Amino acid sequence: MLKLRNNFVSFRKKSLFQIAAFLFISMFSASYCEGEEWVSRDAYVYSGASDARILIPFFADDATSSSICSLIYNGLIKVDKNLNIIGDLAEGWKIADDGINITFYLRKDVFWHDGEPFTSKDVKFTFEKILDPQTVCPYISNYSDIKSIEIIDAYTIKFSYSKAYAPAILKFGMGIVPCHLFEQLKDIRGSKYARSPIGTGAYVFSEWKSGQYILLNANPDYYEHIPGIKRYVYKIVPDQSVQFLELVTGEVSSMNLNPYQFLYRSDTKRFKENINKYKYLAHAYTYIGYNQQDPFFKDKKVRQALSLAINKREIIDAVLLGLGEPCTGPFLPGTPYYDFTVSGYEYNPEKAKTLLNEAGWKDSDKDGVLEKNGVKFCVRIATNQGTQVREDVAVIVQSQWAKIGVKTEVQVVAWSAFLDQFVSKKNFQAVILGWTIPLDPDLFAVWHSQSIGENGLNFVSYVNKKVDELIELGRGELNPLKRQKIYRQIHKYLNEDAPYTFLFNPYALEAVQKRFKGIDPAPAGIGYNFIDWCVPENEVRYKFD
C-alpha cells in the first residue's frame, strides 16, 4: 500500500492576511460538507494504467501527463460545467471586432508555487517558447497565426494574429509556465522541471516515483480557495482487475471502470454501499489508424475494405457490452460539426473482398490469405498495454479481417515504449488508439499535412490538399453556420479517404468512493470542480500531521 501518512509534505505558514482571506472564502465554499468549516483534508487516490511522460504542459501529449498538468498549472481560460469559456489566470479579455487582436487582463492575486508573482512576462514567455520551432512543441499549430505578443503592463497582454482565428480563445487554456525558472534553460524538455514542476495551480508537486505514483499536495495559497482534498495521488496500476479490487477495498478512491465491471462486478452490496458510479458519453473516440507510409495502406481501396470488414456493432456489444455508440468521424455526435449523413463503413465483407481484388489482392493459392506480387497480406496491429478494451478490440478485428483474407498479428506494447518507439517514430503498420475530442472542431494538429513532422500528431501521415485547405478555412471562419458546413465537408473527406477506421464513442464509466462530496455531473464530466470536492470529518480515511 502507498504510505500516504509518511509522505506528507508540510506547507509553509500563511500570513495573517492569507488566513483572513481563507476564512472569508470558507464561508462560501463549504456547501457540500453539511455546514462544516471548509478544511482541506484526506487524500484522493486515482488509479490509472499508465505513467505520465512529462509534466510541462506544452509537451504533454498523452492523457496522463495532461491530467496531472491540469492540477499543477493554469491557463488564461478554462471551461465551466456547461462547457462555457470563463477566465482562469485571466479575469477578462477583449477581442477586436475583426478578431485580429485579443487583449487579456490578468489576475493580480496569483503566485507561483515558489512564491514568485505571476505576471504578463510568464504568459509572453510561454507562448513565444511554444512558437519557437526549436522547442518542437506538438501544439505549435494552435498558435502559428500569432504575429506578435505585446506586454502592455504587468497584468495586461495583447496577442495580435496575422488573420482571424476562430478557436483562438479556447487555445488559451494551455498551461502557463514560469519565466523566472525557464528563461535560462537551453533544454526545457530535458530540465528538472519536466519531473519536478512549479506551477500556479490548485495542487503543488511533491513526488514522482516512476511506474508507481505521483503525489501532489493542496496549494494553501490557491487564488480561488484551498482545495477540499488535501492530497492528490495518481497511482499507477497497469492491471484493471487489480485497480478494481483496490477500489472495492478502499485502497484507491476512483477509477475508470470497464464495461463488465460497470454492469456486473459493481452489482454487490459492498460496492453499492461505498461507491458511486457515473455514466456519460465520453468526449472521445476509439479508432484504428493506418500508417500511409506503409506499402500495405497507401491504396485508399485497401483502407476502405478493411473498414468495411469490421463489424462495429459486434465490437461494441462484445467488448463494451453495449456501452458505446458507433462513430464515423472525429467530431462528437450531437455537435453541429458531426455529419449524420455520413454512414461510415457499415459491415459488408463481400464488398470489402471486391475492393481488395480491385486493388490487386487475390488468394491465388487458395490458402485463405490474400497476396499481391508474391507478398502475403500479413500485417501487425499494435496497441498499448493496460487498456483491456483495446486489446479485446484487436482480437476481434484480427478475427474479422481473417474472414476477408487478411492475416493479422496483434502486438501489445507498454505505454511509454508504444508512444516513444512506435507512434512517434511511425514504426507501425496499424494501431488501435483513442483520442479525446476537443471542444473546438479545429483539426489542424491531427489531420493537416504540416502535422506529420517530428512529434506531430498526424502520425498516420495523412495527406489531402483539399482537407488542408478546408482546415485552414475553418480556422479563420467566424460565422458559426459557415464553420459547420466546412467541418461537415471535412467529415465526408475523412470518411472517403479512410485514414482511420472510426470505431466508437465509448461511455465514460467513472467510479468514486462515496465519502467524496461535491461531485456534480455535468456536460464537462465530473472533474471540472475537483477543488470543491470534500470529505466530511467523520468519513476521513487518511490523516496528515
Coordinates of C-alpha atoms in Angstrom, one line a residue:
M1 CA 0.0 0.0 0.0
L2 CA 1.1 3.5 -0.7
K3 CA 2.1 5.2 2.6
L4 CA 0.3 8.4 2.4
R5 CA 0.7 9.4 6.0
N6 CA 4.5 9.2 5.9
N7 CA 4.9 11.1 2.7
F8 CA 3.2 14.2 3.8
V9 CA 5.0 17.4 3.0
S10 CA 4.3 20.3 5.3
F11 CA 3.0 23.6 3.8
R12 CA 4.6 27.0 4.5
K13 CA 2.9 29.2 7.1
K14 CA 0.3 31.6 6.0
S15 CA 0.3 35.3 6.8
L16 CA -2.5 36.8 8.9
F17 CA -3.9 38.3 5.7
Q18 CA -4.0 35.0 4.0
I19 CA -5.7 33.4 7.0
A20 CA -8.3 36.1 7.0
A21 CA -8.9 35.7 3.3
F22 CA -9.1 31.9 3.7
L23 CA -11.7 32.2 6.4
F24 CA -13.7 34.6 4.2
I25 CA -13.6 32.1 1.3
S26 CA -14.6 29.3 3.7
M27 CA -17.9 30.9 4.2
F28 CA -18.8 30.3 0.5
S29 CA -17.0 27.0 -0.1
A30 CA -18.4 24.6 2.5
S31 CA -21.8 23.9 0.9
Y32 CA -21.0 20.3 0.1
C33 CA -19.9 19.1 3.6
E34 CA -23.1 19.9 5.5
G35 CA -22.2 23.2 7.0
E36 CA -18.7 22.1 8.3
E37 CA -15.9 24.7 8.3
W38 CA -14.1 24.4 5.0
V39 CA -11.0 22.3 5.8
S40 CA -8.6 20.7 3.3
R41 CA -8.2 17.0 4.4
D42 CA -8.0 13.4 3.3
A43 CA -6.4 12.0 0.1
Y44 CA -7.9 11.2 -3.2
V45 CA -6.1 8.2 -4.8
Y46 CA -6.9 7.9 -8.6
S47 CA -5.8 4.6 -10.2
G48 CA -4.6 4.7 -13.8
A49 CA -2.9 2.2 -16.1
S50 CA -0.1 4.3 -17.4
D51 CA 2.6 6.6 -16.0
A52 CA 3.0 10.3 -17.1
R53 CA 5.7 11.1 -19.6
I54 CA 6.5 14.8 -18.9
L55 CA 5.0 17.4 -16.6
I56 CA 5.4 20.5 -18.8
P57 CA 2.0 21.4 -20.3
F58 CA 3.1 22.3 -23.8
F59 CA 4.9 19.0 -24.2
A60 CA 2.2 16.9 -22.5
D61 CA 0.6 15.0 -25.4
D62 CA -0.7 11.9 -23.5
A63 CA -3.8 11.8 -21.3
T64 CA -2.0 11.0 -18.0
S65 CA 0.6 13.9 -18.4
S66 CA -2.2 16.3 -19.4
S67 CA -4.4 15.4 -16.5
I68 CA -1.6 15.9 -13.9
C69 CA -0.5 19.1 -15.6
S70 CA -4.1 20.4 -15.3
L71 CA -3.8 20.2 -11.5
I72 CA -0.4 21.9 -11.3
Y73 CA -0.7 24.6 -13.9
N74 CA -3.4 27.1 -15.1
G75 CA -4.3 28.5 -18.4
L76 CA -5.6 32.0 -19.1
I77 CA -9.1 30.5 -19.6
K78 CA -11.0 27.3 -18.7
V79 CA -14.5 26.0 -19.2
D80 CA -17.3 25.7 -16.7
K81 CA -19.6 22.8 -16.1
N82 CA -21.6 23.6 -19.2
L83 CA -18.5 24.0 -21.4
N84 CA -18.7 27.8 -21.5
I85 CA -15.4 29.7 -21.6
I86 CA -14.6 31.5 -18.4
G87 CA -11.5 33.2 -17.0
D88 CA -8.8 31.4 -15.1
L89 CA -5.5 33.3 -14.9
A90 CA -7.2 36.0 -16.9
E91 CA -10.0 37.8 -15.2
G92 CA -11.3 39.1 -18.5
W93 CA -10.4 39.8 -22.2
K94 CA -11.3 41.9 -25.1
I95 CA -11.5 40.8 -28.8
A96 CA -11.2 43.3 -31.5
D97 CA -14.1 43.4 -34.0
D98 CA -12.0 41.9 -36.7
G99 CA -10.8 39.1 -34.4
I100 CA -7.2 40.0 -35.1
N101 CA -6.3 41.4 -31.6
I102 CA -7.0 39.8 -28.3
T103 CA -6.1 41.6 -25.0
F104 CA -6.1 39.7 -21.7
Y105 CA -6.4 41.3 -18.3
L106 CA -4.7 39.1 -15.8
R107 CA -5.5 38.4 -12.2
K108 CA -3.2 40.2 -9.7
D109 CA -3.6 37.6 -6.8
V110 CA -1.7 34.7 -8.4
F111 CA 1.6 33.3 -7.2
W112 CA 3.8 30.5 -8.4
H113 CA 4.3 27.6 -6.1
D114 CA 7.8 29.0 -5.2
G115 CA 6.2 32.3 -4.0
E116 CA 7.1 34.5 -7.1
P117 CA 4.2 36.6 -8.5
F118 CA 2.6 35.6 -11.8
T119 CA 2.7 38.3 -14.5
S120 CA 2.4 39.0 -18.2
K121 CA 6.0 38.1 -18.6
D122 CA 5.2 34.5 -17.9
V123 CA 2.4 34.5 -20.5
K124 CA 4.6 36.0 -23.2
F125 CA 7.4 33.6 -22.4
T126 CA 5.2 30.5 -22.6
F127 CA 3.7 31.3 -26.0
E128 CA 6.9 32.5 -27.5
K129 CA 8.5 29.2 -26.4
I130 CA 5.7 27.3 -28.0
L131 CA 6.1 29.2 -31.2
D132 CA 9.9 28.6 -31.3
P133 CA 10.5 25.8 -33.9
Q134 CA 13.4 24.6 -31.8
T135 CA 11.1 23.8 -28.9
V136 CA 9.4 21.2 -31.2
C137 CA 6.0 21.6 -29.4
P138 CA 3.3 19.3 -30.7
Y139 CA 0.7 22.1 -30.2
I140 CA 2.5 24.7 -32.3
S141 CA -0.2 24.7 -35.0
N142 CA -2.7 26.0 -32.5
Y143 CA -0.7 29.3 -32.2
S144 CA 1.0 29.6 -35.6
D145 CA -1.1 32.6 -36.6
I146 CA 0.1 34.7 -33.7
K147 CA 2.0 37.6 -35.3
S148 CA 3.1 39.4 -32.1
I149 CA 2.8 39.3 -28.3
E150 CA 2.9 42.7 -26.5
I151 CA 3.1 43.2 -22.8
I152 CA 1.0 46.3 -22.0
D153 CA 1.8 46.2 -18.3
A154 CA 2.5 43.5 -15.7
Y155 CA -1.1 42.4 -15.8
T156 CA -2.2 43.2 -19.4
I157 CA -1.0 41.4 -22.5
K158 CA -2.1 41.7 -26.2
F159 CA -1.9 39.0 -28.8
S160 CA -2.1 40.0 -32.5
Y161 CA -2.9 37.5 -35.2
S162 CA -2.0 37.6 -38.8
K163 CA -5.6 36.6 -39.6
A164 CA -8.7 35.8 -37.7
Y165 CA -8.5 32.5 -35.9
A166 CA -11.9 31.2 -34.8
P167 CA -10.8 28.9 -31.9
A168 CA -8.3 31.4 -30.5
I169 CA -9.8 31.9 -27.1
L170 CA -10.2 28.2 -26.3
K171 CA -6.5 27.6 -27.2
F172 CA -5.5 29.9 -24.3
G173 CA -6.4 27.1 -21.9
M174 CA -2.8 26.0 -22.4
G175 CA -0.9 25.9 -19.0
I176 CA 1.4 28.8 -18.4
V177 CA 5.0 28.1 -17.3
P178 CA 7.2 30.2 -15.0
C179 CA 9.5 32.5 -17.0
H180 CA 11.8 33.2 -14.0
L181 CA 12.7 29.5 -13.8
F182 CA 12.7 28.6 -17.5
E183 CA 14.2 31.6 -19.3
Q184 CA 17.8 30.5 -18.8
L185 CA 17.2 26.9 -19.8
K186 CA 18.6 25.7 -23.0
D187 CA 16.6 22.4 -22.9
I188 CA 13.3 22.7 -21.2
R189 CA 12.1 19.3 -22.2
G190 CA 15.2 17.7 -20.5
S191 CA 15.2 20.0 -17.5
K192 CA 14.5 19.0 -13.9
Y193 CA 11.1 20.7 -14.2
A194 CA 9.9 18.0 -16.6
R195 CA 9.7 15.8 -13.5
S196 CA 9.5 18.4 -10.7
P197 CA 7.2 21.1 -12.0
I198 CA 6.4 24.5 -10.5
G199 CA 3.0 25.9 -11.4
T200 CA 0.3 28.2 -10.2
G201 CA -2.4 25.5 -9.9
A202 CA -4.6 24.1 -7.1
Y203 CA -2.0 21.4 -6.4
V204 CA 1.7 21.6 -5.6
F205 CA 4.0 18.8 -6.9
S206 CA 5.5 16.6 -4.2
E207 CA 7.0 13.4 -5.6
W208 CA 7.1 11.2 -8.7
K209 CA 8.2 7.6 -8.4
S210 CA 8.3 6.2 -11.9
G211 CA 5.9 3.4 -12.5
Q212 CA 4.4 3.7 -9.1
Y213 CA 2.8 7.0 -8.2
I214 CA 2.8 10.8 -8.5
L215 CA 2.0 12.8 -5.3
L216 CA 0.5 16.4 -5.2
N217 CA -0.4 18.5 -2.2
A218 CA -3.2 21.1 -2.0
N219 CA -2.0 24.6 -2.6
P220 CA -2.8 26.5 0.6
D221 CA -2.5 29.9 -1.3
Y222 CA -4.6 29.0 -4.3
Y223 CA -6.4 32.1 -5.5
E224 CA -9.8 30.5 -5.7
H225 CA -9.7 28.7 -2.4
I226 CA -7.7 25.9 -0.9
P227 CA -8.9 22.5 -2.4
G228 CA -11.1 20.5 -0.1
I229 CA -8.9 17.4 -0.8
K230 CA -5.5 17.8 0.8
R231 CA -3.6 15.3 -1.2
Y232 CA -4.0 14.0 -4.8
V233 CA -2.3 10.7 -5.6
Y234 CA -2.1 9.3 -9.1
K235 CA -1.4 5.6 -8.5
I236 CA -0.2 3.5 -11.5
V237 CA -1.8 0.1 -11.6
P238 CA -1.5 -1.4 -15.1
D239 CA -3.9 -4.3 -14.4
Q240 CA -7.5 -3.1 -14.4
S241 CA -8.7 -6.0 -12.4
V242 CA -6.2 -5.1 -9.6
Q243 CA -7.5 -1.5 -9.8
F244 CA -11.0 -2.7 -9.2
L245 CA -10.0 -4.8 -6.2
E246 CA -8.2 -1.8 -4.7
L247 CA -11.3 0.3 -5.4
V248 CA -13.6 -2.1 -3.5
T249 CA -11.2 -2.3 -0.6
G250 CA -10.8 1.4 -0.5
E251 CA -7.1 1.5 -1.4
V252 CA -8.0 3.7 -4.3
S253 CA -10.6 6.4 -4.4
S254 CA -11.6 6.4 -8.1
M255 CA -11.0 4.7 -11.4
N256 CA -12.5 4.3 -14.9
L257 CA -14.4 1.0 -14.9
N258 CA -14.5 -1.3 -17.9
P259 CA -18.0 -2.2 -19.1
Y260 CA -18.0 -5.6 -17.3
Q261 CA -17.0 -4.0 -14.0
F262 CA -19.6 -1.3 -14.5
L263 CA -22.5 -3.6 -15.3
Y264 CA -21.7 -6.7 -13.3
R265 CA -18.8 -6.6 -10.8
S266 CA -20.2 -3.4 -9.2
D267 CA -23.6 -5.2 -8.6
T268 CA -22.7 -6.1 -5.0
K269 CA -23.9 -4.8 -1.6
R270 CA -20.4 -3.7 -0.6
F271 CA -19.8 -1.8 -3.8
K272 CA -23.2 -0.1 -3.7
E273 CA -22.8 1.0 -0.1
N274 CA -19.4 2.6 -0.6
I275 CA -19.0 3.7 -4.2
N276 CA -21.0 5.8 -6.7
K277 CA -21.0 5.2 -10.4
Y278 CA -21.3 7.8 -13.2
K279 CA -22.0 7.2 -16.9
Y280 CA -22.0 9.7 -19.8
L281 CA -20.9 9.7 -23.4
A282 CA -17.2 10.4 -23.4
H283 CA -15.8 13.2 -25.5
A284 CA -13.6 10.6 -27.1
Y285 CA -13.4 8.0 -29.8
T286 CA -11.5 4.8 -30.4
Y287 CA -10.1 4.1 -33.8
I288 CA -7.8 2.0 -36.0
G289 CA -5.1 4.2 -37.6
Y290 CA -3.3 3.1 -40.8
N291 CA 0.2 4.2 -41.5
Q292 CA 0.0 5.5 -45.0
Q293 CA 3.8 5.4 -45.4
D294 CA 3.4 1.6 -45.2
P295 CA 3.0 -0.1 -48.6
F296 CA 0.0 -2.1 -47.5
F297 CA -2.0 1.0 -46.7
K298 CA -1.2 3.5 -49.4
D299 CA -4.1 2.5 -51.5
K300 CA -7.4 4.0 -50.4
K301 CA -9.4 1.0 -51.6
V302 CA -7.4 -1.2 -49.1
R303 CA -8.2 1.1 -46.2
Q304 CA -11.9 1.2 -47.2
A305 CA -12.0 -2.5 -47.5
L306 CA -10.5 -3.0 -44.0
S307 CA -13.2 -0.6 -42.7
L308 CA -16.0 -2.5 -44.4
A309 CA -14.7 -5.8 -42.9
I310 CA -15.2 -4.5 -39.4
N311 CA -18.5 -5.1 -37.6
K312 CA -18.6 -2.2 -35.2
R313 CA -21.8 -3.3 -33.6
E314 CA -20.3 -6.7 -32.8
I315 CA -17.3 -4.9 -31.2
I316 CA -19.5 -2.6 -29.2
D317 CA -21.7 -5.4 -27.9
A318 CA -18.9 -7.9 -27.2
V319 CA -16.2 -5.5 -25.8
L320 CA -18.2 -2.6 -24.4
L321 CA -21.3 -4.7 -23.6
G322 CA -23.3 -2.1 -25.5
L323 CA -21.9 0.9 -23.6
G324 CA -20.7 2.8 -26.7
E325 CA -22.0 4.3 -29.9
P326 CA -20.7 3.7 -33.4
C327 CA -19.0 6.8 -34.9
T328 CA -17.9 7.8 -38.4
G329 CA -15.6 10.8 -37.8
P330 CA -13.6 12.9 -35.4
F331 CA -16.4 15.0 -34.0
L332 CA -18.7 14.3 -31.1
P333 CA -22.2 13.1 -32.2
G334 CA -24.8 15.7 -31.4
T335 CA -22.5 18.6 -32.0
P336 CA -23.0 20.9 -35.1
Y337 CA -19.9 19.5 -36.9
Y338 CA -20.8 15.8 -36.9
D339 CA -22.4 14.9 -40.2
F340 CA -25.1 12.2 -39.6
T341 CA -25.5 11.8 -43.3
V342 CA -22.1 10.1 -43.3
S343 CA -22.9 6.4 -42.9
G344 CA -19.4 5.3 -42.4
Y345 CA -18.5 1.8 -43.4
E346 CA -21.3 -0.5 -42.5
Y347 CA -20.3 -4.1 -42.2
N348 CA -20.1 -5.6 -45.7
P349 CA -17.3 -8.2 -46.1
E350 CA -18.3 -9.1 -49.6
K351 CA -17.8 -5.5 -50.8
A352 CA -14.5 -5.5 -48.8
K353 CA -13.3 -8.5 -50.8
T354 CA -14.3 -6.8 -54.1
L355 CA -12.3 -3.7 -53.3
L356 CA -9.3 -5.7 -52.3
N357 CA -9.5 -7.6 -55.6
E358 CA -9.7 -4.3 -57.4
A359 CA -6.6 -3.2 -55.6
G360 CA -4.7 -6.4 -56.8
W361 CA -5.1 -8.5 -53.7
K362 CA -6.2 -12.1 -54.5
D363 CA -6.0 -15.5 -52.9
S364 CA -4.3 -17.2 -55.9
D365 CA -3.0 -20.2 -54.0
K366 CA -6.3 -20.7 -52.1
D367 CA -4.6 -20.8 -48.6
G368 CA -7.1 -18.2 -47.2
V369 CA -4.6 -15.3 -47.2
L370 CA -4.6 -12.7 -50.0
E371 CA -1.4 -11.9 -51.9
K372 CA -0.1 -9.4 -54.4
N373 CA 3.1 -9.6 -56.4
G374 CA 4.1 -12.6 -54.3
V375 CA 3.6 -10.8 -51.0
K376 CA 1.1 -12.1 -48.5
F377 CA -1.3 -9.7 -46.8
C378 CA 0.1 -10.2 -43.3
V379 CA 0.1 -7.1 -41.1
R380 CA 0.7 -6.1 -37.5
I381 CA -1.9 -4.2 -35.5
A382 CA -0.4 -2.7 -32.3
T383 CA -2.0 -1.2 -29.2
N384 CA -0.9 -0.2 -25.7
Q385 CA -0.8 -2.4 -22.7
G386 CA -3.1 -1.7 -19.8
T387 CA -6.3 -1.0 -21.7
Q388 CA -8.2 -4.2 -21.9
V389 CA -10.8 -2.7 -24.2
R390 CA -8.3 -2.0 -26.9
E391 CA -6.7 -5.4 -26.6
D392 CA -10.1 -7.1 -26.9
V393 CA -10.9 -4.9 -30.0
A394 CA -7.6 -6.0 -31.6
V395 CA -8.5 -9.7 -31.1
I396 CA -12.0 -9.2 -32.7
V397 CA -10.5 -7.2 -35.6
Q398 CA -8.0 -9.9 -36.1
S399 CA -10.8 -12.4 -36.5
Q400 CA -13.0 -10.2 -38.7
W401 CA -10.1 -9.4 -41.1
A402 CA -9.2 -13.1 -41.4
K403 CA -12.6 -13.6 -43.0
I404 CA -11.6 -11.5 -46.0
G405 CA -8.1 -13.0 -46.3
V406 CA -6.0 -10.6 -44.2
K407 CA -3.7 -12.2 -41.7
T408 CA -3.1 -10.1 -38.6
E409 CA -0.6 -10.2 -35.8
V410 CA -1.7 -8.4 -32.6
Q411 CA 1.1 -6.6 -30.8
V412 CA 0.5 -5.2 -27.2
V413 CA 3.2 -2.8 -26.0
A414 CA 3.9 -1.0 -22.7
W415 CA 2.5 2.6 -23.0
S416 CA 5.7 4.6 -22.8
A417 CA 7.5 2.3 -25.3
F418 CA 4.4 2.3 -27.5
L419 CA 4.5 6.1 -27.8
D420 CA 8.3 6.6 -28.0
Q421 CA 9.3 3.6 -30.1
F422 CA 6.2 3.0 -32.3
V423 CA 3.9 6.0 -32.6
S424 CA 6.4 8.9 -32.5
K425 CA 8.8 7.1 -34.9
K426 CA 5.9 5.9 -37.2
N427 CA 7.3 2.4 -36.6
F428 CA 3.9 0.7 -37.0
Q429 CA 1.5 -0.6 -39.7
A430 CA -1.8 -0.2 -37.9
V431 CA -2.6 1.0 -34.4
I432 CA -5.7 0.9 -32.1
L433 CA -5.8 4.1 -30.0
G434 CA -8.2 6.6 -28.6
W435 CA -8.5 10.4 -28.9
T436 CA -10.1 13.0 -26.7
I437 CA -12.4 15.2 -28.8
P438 CA -11.6 18.9 -28.1
L439 CA -14.4 21.5 -27.6
D440 CA -13.4 23.3 -30.8
P441 CA -13.5 21.4 -34.1
D442 CA -10.2 22.6 -35.4
L443 CA -8.4 19.6 -36.8
F444 CA -5.0 21.1 -37.8
A445 CA -2.9 19.3 -35.1
V446 CA -4.1 15.8 -36.1
W447 CA -5.2 15.9 -39.8
H448 CA -3.2 18.7 -41.5
S449 CA -0.3 17.6 -43.6
Q450 CA 2.0 20.0 -41.7
S451 CA 1.4 18.0 -38.6
I452 CA 3.2 14.9 -40.0
G453 CA 6.7 16.0 -38.8
E454 CA 8.6 15.2 -35.7
N455 CA 6.3 14.9 -32.7
G456 CA 3.4 15.8 -34.9
L457 CA 0.0 14.2 -34.1
N458 CA -0.7 13.3 -37.7
F459 CA 1.4 10.1 -37.2
V460 CA -0.6 8.2 -39.8
S461 CA 0.9 10.6 -42.4
Y462 CA -2.5 11.5 -43.9
V463 CA -2.3 14.0 -46.8
N464 CA -5.2 15.5 -48.7
K465 CA -4.7 19.0 -50.1
K466 CA -8.4 19.7 -50.1
V467 CA -8.7 18.8 -46.4
D468 CA -5.7 21.0 -45.7
E469 CA -7.5 23.9 -47.4
L470 CA -10.7 23.3 -45.5
I471 CA -8.9 23.1 -42.2
E472 CA -7.2 26.4 -42.8
L473 CA -10.5 27.9 -44.0
G474 CA -12.3 26.6 -40.9
R475 CA -9.8 28.1 -38.5
G476 CA -10.4 31.6 -39.9
E477 CA -14.2 31.4 -40.3
L478 CA -16.0 33.3 -37.6
N479 CA -19.5 32.6 -38.8
P480 CA -20.8 29.5 -36.9
L481 CA -23.0 28.2 -39.7
K482 CA -20.3 28.5 -42.3
R483 CA -17.9 26.8 -39.9
Q484 CA -20.4 24.0 -39.5
K485 CA -20.5 23.4 -43.3
I486 CA -16.7 23.4 -43.6
Y487 CA -16.2 20.7 -40.9
R488 CA -19.0 18.6 -42.3
Q489 CA -17.2 18.6 -45.6
I490 CA -14.0 17.5 -43.8
H491 CA -16.0 14.7 -42.2
K492 CA -17.0 13.5 -45.6
Y493 CA -13.5 13.6 -47.0
L494 CA -12.1 11.7 -44.0
N495 CA -14.8 9.1 -44.4
E496 CA -13.9 8.7 -48.1
D497 CA -10.1 8.5 -47.6
A498 CA -10.4 6.2 -44.5
P499 CA -7.1 7.1 -42.9
Y500 CA -8.8 5.7 -39.7
T501 CA -11.5 3.3 -39.2
F502 CA -13.5 5.2 -36.6
L503 CA -14.9 2.6 -34.3
F504 CA -17.0 4.0 -31.5
N505 CA -17.6 6.7 -28.9
P506 CA -17.4 5.0 -25.5
Y507 CA -19.3 5.9 -22.4
A508 CA -17.2 7.3 -19.6
L509 CA -17.8 4.9 -16.7
E510 CA -16.4 6.5 -13.5
A511 CA -16.5 5.1 -10.0
V512 CA -15.7 7.3 -6.9
Q513 CA -15.8 6.4 -3.2
K514 CA -19.0 7.9 -1.6
R515 CA -17.1 9.8 1.1
F516 CA -16.1 12.4 -1.6
K517 CA -18.9 15.0 -1.6
G518 CA -19.5 17.9 -4.1
I519 CA -19.5 15.8 -7.3
D520 CA -21.9 17.5 -9.7
P521 CA -22.1 15.6 -13.0
A522 CA -22.4 18.0 -16.0
P523 CA -21.6 18.2 -19.7
A524 CA -18.0 18.8 -18.7
G525 CA -17.9 15.5 -16.8
I526 CA -17.3 15.2 -13.1
G527 CA -13.8 16.5 -12.5
Y528 CA -14.3 20.2 -13.6
N529 CA -14.9 21.3 -9.9
F530 CA -12.4 19.0 -8.2
I531 CA -11.2 21.8 -5.9
D532 CA -14.8 21.9 -4.5
W533 CA -14.9 18.3 -3.5
C534 CA -14.5 17.5 0.2
V535 CA -14.8 14.7 2.7
P536 CA -16.8 15.1 6.0
E537 CA -14.7 14.9 9.1
N538 CA -16.3 11.6 10.2
E539 CA -15.5 9.9 6.9
V540 CA -11.8 10.8 6.5
R541 CA -9.6 7.8 5.6
Y542 CA -6.2 9.4 5.6
K543 CA -5.0 12.0 8.2
F544 CA -1.8 14.0 7.9
D545 CA 0.2 15.8 10.6

